[in-house]
């Protein structure tokens, strides 16, 4: 579905006159780059249904603890799959930041494509798969080193397991990152929410902190926040966002 011209023009005017623009996005920002989401017909929950374990288990704290070798190899598979080009949405947001038009990117994605596109003020509320560290002592390891070999990787400093700085099922969000995201949304005069179904909490609850009157929502399908949005643009965010320049 193509968004109507009037809605596009209204969104353009909001963005052009914004003094504190914040973007909050989800999987739809990266699907154009070939990275599958979780819940759609082509998403991981569907394509991994015949895998050895349930899809949710692969992304769980339980899996990382119970089967550290298999978990580490799964992480490597994910990191390799993220070696793709950023979408038009990623590139547009990075350019808006360079131009001083965008205050922050808040993302639920764990692929680090915003940074690859050139964004620097990125708040990853679910962490990411490529920053490898030791939760025990804080030692960090180059991703390339973690990618070598198979199975678990032991911290050379304290002997504990190295892992990606990602929030797995069963783990709490990083309070520092989430508080920063809350502050960014609360201070925004214009908020663009894109490529997210707004069903995963607590991240989806960030929209409730927005108190302005310039909420632009971009998604392929309807979301629970459509009724409160000032502009709803239905379609591919990787095409719509560059057209809002």
Coordinates of C-alpha atoms in Angstrom, one line a residue:
X1 CA 0.0 0.0 0.0
X2 CA 1.3 3.4 -1.0
X3 CA 0.9 6.2 1.6
X4 CA -1.3 9.1 0.4
X5 CA 0.3 12.3 -0.8
X6 CA -1.3 14.5 1.8
X7 CA 0.0 12.4 4.7
X8 CA 3.5 12.4 3.2
X9 CA 3.4 16.2 2.8
X10 CA 2.3 16.6 6.4
X11 CA 5.1 14.3 7.7
X12 CA 7.6 16.2 5.6
X13 CA 6.6 19.5 7.2
X14 CA 6.8 18.1 10.7
X15 CA 10.3 16.8 10.1
X16 CA 11.5 20.0 8.4
X17 CA 10.4 22.2 11.3
X18 CA 11.4 19.8 14.1
X19 CA 13.9 21.0 16.7
X20 CA 14.2 17.7 18.5
X21 CA 13.6 14.7 16.1
X22 CA 13.9 11.2 17.5
X23 CA 13.4 7.9 15.6
X24 CA 12.3 4.7 17.3
X25 CA 12.4 1.6 15.0
X26 CA 12.2 -2.1 14.8
X27 CA 12.7 -5.1 12.5
X28 CA 11.1 -3.5 9.5
X29 CA 14.0 -1.1 9.2
X30 CA 16.3 -4.0 8.5
X31 CA 14.1 -6.4 6.5
X32 CA 14.9 -4.4 3.3
X33 CA 18.5 -5.4 3.9
X34 CA 17.5 -9.1 3.9
X35 CA 17.5 -9.6 7.7
X36 CA 14.3 -11.5 8.6
X37 CA 12.0 -10.3 11.4
X38 CA 10.6 -12.6 14.0
X39 CA 6.8 -12.8 13.5
X40 CA 5.9 -12.3 9.9
X41 CA 5.2 -15.2 7.4
X42 CA 8.9 -15.1 6.4
X43 CA 10.2 -14.4 9.9
X44 CA 12.5 -16.5 12.0
X45 CA 9.6 -18.0 14.1
X46 CA 8.3 -19.5 10.8
X47 CA 11.6 -20.4 9.0
X48 CA 13.1 -22.0 12.1
X49 CA 10.1 -24.1 13.0
X50 CA 11.9 -27.3 12.0
X51 CA 15.2 -26.4 13.7
X52 CA 16.6 -28.5 16.5
X53 CA 15.1 -26.3 19.2
X54 CA 12.2 -23.8 19.4
X55 CA 13.1 -20.4 17.9
X56 CA 12.6 -18.6 21.2
X57 CA 15.1 -21.0 22.9
X58 CA 17.9 -20.0 20.6
X59 CA 17.6 -16.4 21.8
X60 CA 17.2 -17.2 25.5
X61 CA 19.4 -16.9 28.5
X62 CA 18.6 -20.5 29.2
X63 CA 20.2 -21.6 25.9
X64 CA 23.3 -19.6 26.5
X65 CA 23.8 -21.3 29.9
X66 CA 22.7 -24.8 29.2
X67 CA 24.4 -25.2 25.8
X68 CA 27.2 -22.7 25.6
X69 CA 28.9 -24.3 22.6
X70 CA 25.8 -24.4 20.5
X71 CA 24.8 -20.9 21.6
X72 CA 28.2 -19.5 20.5
X73 CA 27.9 -21.1 17.1
X74 CA 24.4 -19.7 16.8
X75 CA 25.7 -16.2 17.6
X76 CA 28.3 -16.7 14.8
X77 CA 25.6 -17.6 12.4
X78 CA 23.6 -14.5 13.3
X79 CA 26.7 -12.2 13.0
X80 CA 27.5 -13.6 9.5
X81 CA 23.9 -13.0 8.4
X82 CA 24.2 -9.3 9.4
X83 CA 27.0 -8.7 6.9
X84 CA 24.6 -6.9 4.5
X85 CA 24.2 -3.4 3.2
X86 CA 22.1 -0.9 5.3
X87 CA 18.6 -0.1 4.0
X88 CA 17.4 3.3 2.7
X89 CA 16.0 3.9 6.2
X90 CA 19.3 3.4 7.9
X91 CA 21.1 5.6 5.4
X92 CA 18.6 8.4 5.7
X93 CA 18.7 8.5 9.5
X94 CA 22.5 8.6 9.5
X95 CA 22.4 11.5 7.1
X96 CA 19.8 13.4 9.2
X97 CA 22.1 12.9 12.2
X98 CA 25.1 14.3 10.3
X99 CA 23.0 17.3 9.2
X100 CA 22.0 18.0 12.8
X101 CA 18.4 17.2 12.2
X102 CA 18.1 14.0 14.3
X103 CA 18.8 13.8 18.0
X104 CA 18.8 10.0 18.5
X105 CA 18.0 6.6 17.0
X106 CA 16.3 4.1 19.4
X107 CA 16.3 0.6 18.0
X108 CA 15.0 -2.8 19.0
X109 CA 17.3 -4.4 16.4
X110 CA 20.4 -6.3 17.3
X111 CA 22.2 -6.2 13.9
X112 CA 24.2 -2.9 14.3
X113 CA 23.2 -1.7 10.8
X114 CA 22.5 1.8 12.1
X115 CA 26.1 2.1 13.1
X116 CA 27.2 0.5 9.8
X117 CA 25.2 3.2 8.0
X118 CA 27.0 5.9 10.0
X119 CA 24.7 6.7 12.9
X120 CA 26.5 7.5 16.1
X121 CA 23.7 8.4 18.6
X122 CA 22.2 4.9 18.7
X123 CA 20.4 3.5 21.7
X124 CA 20.1 -0.3 21.3
X125 CA 17.4 -1.3 23.8
X126 CA 17.9 -5.0 23.1
X127 CA 21.7 -4.7 22.8
X128 CA 23.5 -6.2 19.8
X129 CA 25.2 -9.4 18.6
X130 CA 28.5 -8.0 17.6
X131 CA 29.9 -6.5 20.8
X132 CA 31.6 -9.4 22.5
X133 CA 32.3 -9.1 26.2
X134 CA 32.7 -10.9 29.5
X135 CA 29.8 -10.3 31.9
X136 CA 32.0 -11.2 34.8
X137 CA 35.0 -8.9 34.4
X138 CA 34.0 -6.6 31.5
X139 CA 36.8 -7.7 29.2
X140 CA 35.9 -7.0 25.5
X141 CA 37.0 -9.0 22.5
X142 CA 37.1 -8.1 18.8
X143 CA 34.2 -9.6 17.0
X144 CA 36.6 -11.2 14.4
X145 CA 38.4 -13.0 17.2
X146 CA 35.1 -14.4 18.6
X147 CA 34.2 -15.6 15.1
X148 CA 37.2 -17.9 14.8
X149 CA 36.8 -21.6 15.5
X150 CA 33.7 -23.2 17.0
X151 CA 32.0 -23.5 20.3
X152 CA 32.4 -21.5 23.5
X153 CA 35.0 -18.8 23.9
X154 CA 36.6 -18.4 27.3
X155 CA 37.6 -15.0 28.7
X156 CA 41.4 -14.8 28.8
X157 CA 41.3 -12.6 32.0
X158 CA 38.9 -14.4 34.4
X159 CA 38.0 -17.7 32.6
X160 CA 34.3 -17.1 32.3
X161 CA 32.3 -17.3 29.1
X162 CA 32.4 -14.5 26.5
X163 CA 29.1 -13.6 25.0
X164 CA 27.5 -10.9 22.8
X165 CA 26.1 -7.8 24.5
X166 CA 22.5 -8.7 23.6
X167 CA 19.4 -8.9 25.7
X168 CA 18.2 -12.5 25.6
X169 CA 14.8 -13.8 26.6
X170 CA 14.8 -14.0 30.4
X171 CA 17.1 -11.1 30.9
X172 CA 16.4 -7.5 32.0
X173 CA 17.0 -4.5 29.7
X174 CA 20.1 -2.4 30.4
X175 CA 18.7 0.3 32.6
X176 CA 21.2 2.9 31.4
X177 CA 20.3 2.5 27.8
X178 CA 16.6 2.2 28.5
X179 CA 16.6 5.3 30.7
X180 CA 18.4 7.2 27.9
X181 CA 15.8 6.1 25.4
X182 CA 13.0 7.2 27.8
X183 CA 14.6 10.6 28.1
X184 CA 15.0 11.0 24.4
X185 CA 11.4 10.2 23.7
X186 CA 10.1 12.5 26.5
X187 CA 12.2 15.4 25.1
X188 CA 11.3 14.9 21.4
X189 CA 9.1 17.4 19.7
X190 CA 8.7 15.0 16.7
X191 CA 8.8 11.2 17.1
X192 CA 9.0 8.9 14.1
X193 CA 8.1 5.3 15.0
X194 CA 8.9 2.9 12.1
X195 CA 9.2 -0.7 11.2
X196 CA 7.8 -2.0 14.5
X197 CA 4.6 -3.8 15.4
X198 CA 4.7 -2.2 18.9
X199 CA 3.9 -5.5 20.6
X200 CA 7.2 -6.2 22.3
X201 CA 7.4 -4.7 25.8
X202 CA 8.8 -2.9 27.6
X203 CA 10.3 -1.3 24.5
X204 CA 6.9 -0.7 22.9
X205 CA 5.9 1.3 26.0
X206 CA 8.4 4.0 25.0
X207 CA 5.8 5.5 22.7
X208 CA 3.6 6.2 25.8
X209 CA 6.2 8.7 27.1
X210 CA 5.8 11.0 24.0
X211 CA 3.8 14.1 24.9
X212 CA 4.1 16.0 21.6
X213 CA 1.7 16.3 18.7
X214 CA 4.0 15.2 15.9
X215 CA 3.9 11.4 16.1
X216 CA 4.6 9.9 12.7
X217 CA 4.0 6.1 12.5
X218 CA 5.4 4.1 9.5
X219 CA 4.7 0.4 9.2
X220 CA 3.5 -2.1 6.7
X221 CA 0.7 -3.3 8.9
X222 CA -1.6 -1.5 11.5
X223 CA -0.2 -1.1 15.0
X224 CA -1.8 -0.5 18.4
X225 CA -0.6 3.1 18.3
X226 CA -2.2 4.0 14.9
X227 CA -5.2 5.7 16.6
X228 CA -3.0 8.1 18.5
X229 CA -0.6 8.9 15.7
X230 CA -0.8 12.3 14.0
X231 CA 0.3 10.8 10.7
X232 CA 0.2 7.1 9.7
X233 CA 2.1 6.1 6.6
X234 CA 1.5 2.5 5.7
X235 CA 4.2 0.8 3.5
X236 CA 7.9 -0.1 3.3
X237 CA 9.9 2.2 5.7
X238 CA 13.0 1.7 3.6
X239 CA 11.2 3.5 0.8
X240 CA 9.1 5.9 2.7
X241 CA 11.7 7.4 5.0
X242 CA 14.1 8.6 2.2
X243 CA 11.0 10.2 0.5
X244 CA 10.4 12.3 3.6
X245 CA 13.4 14.5 3.0

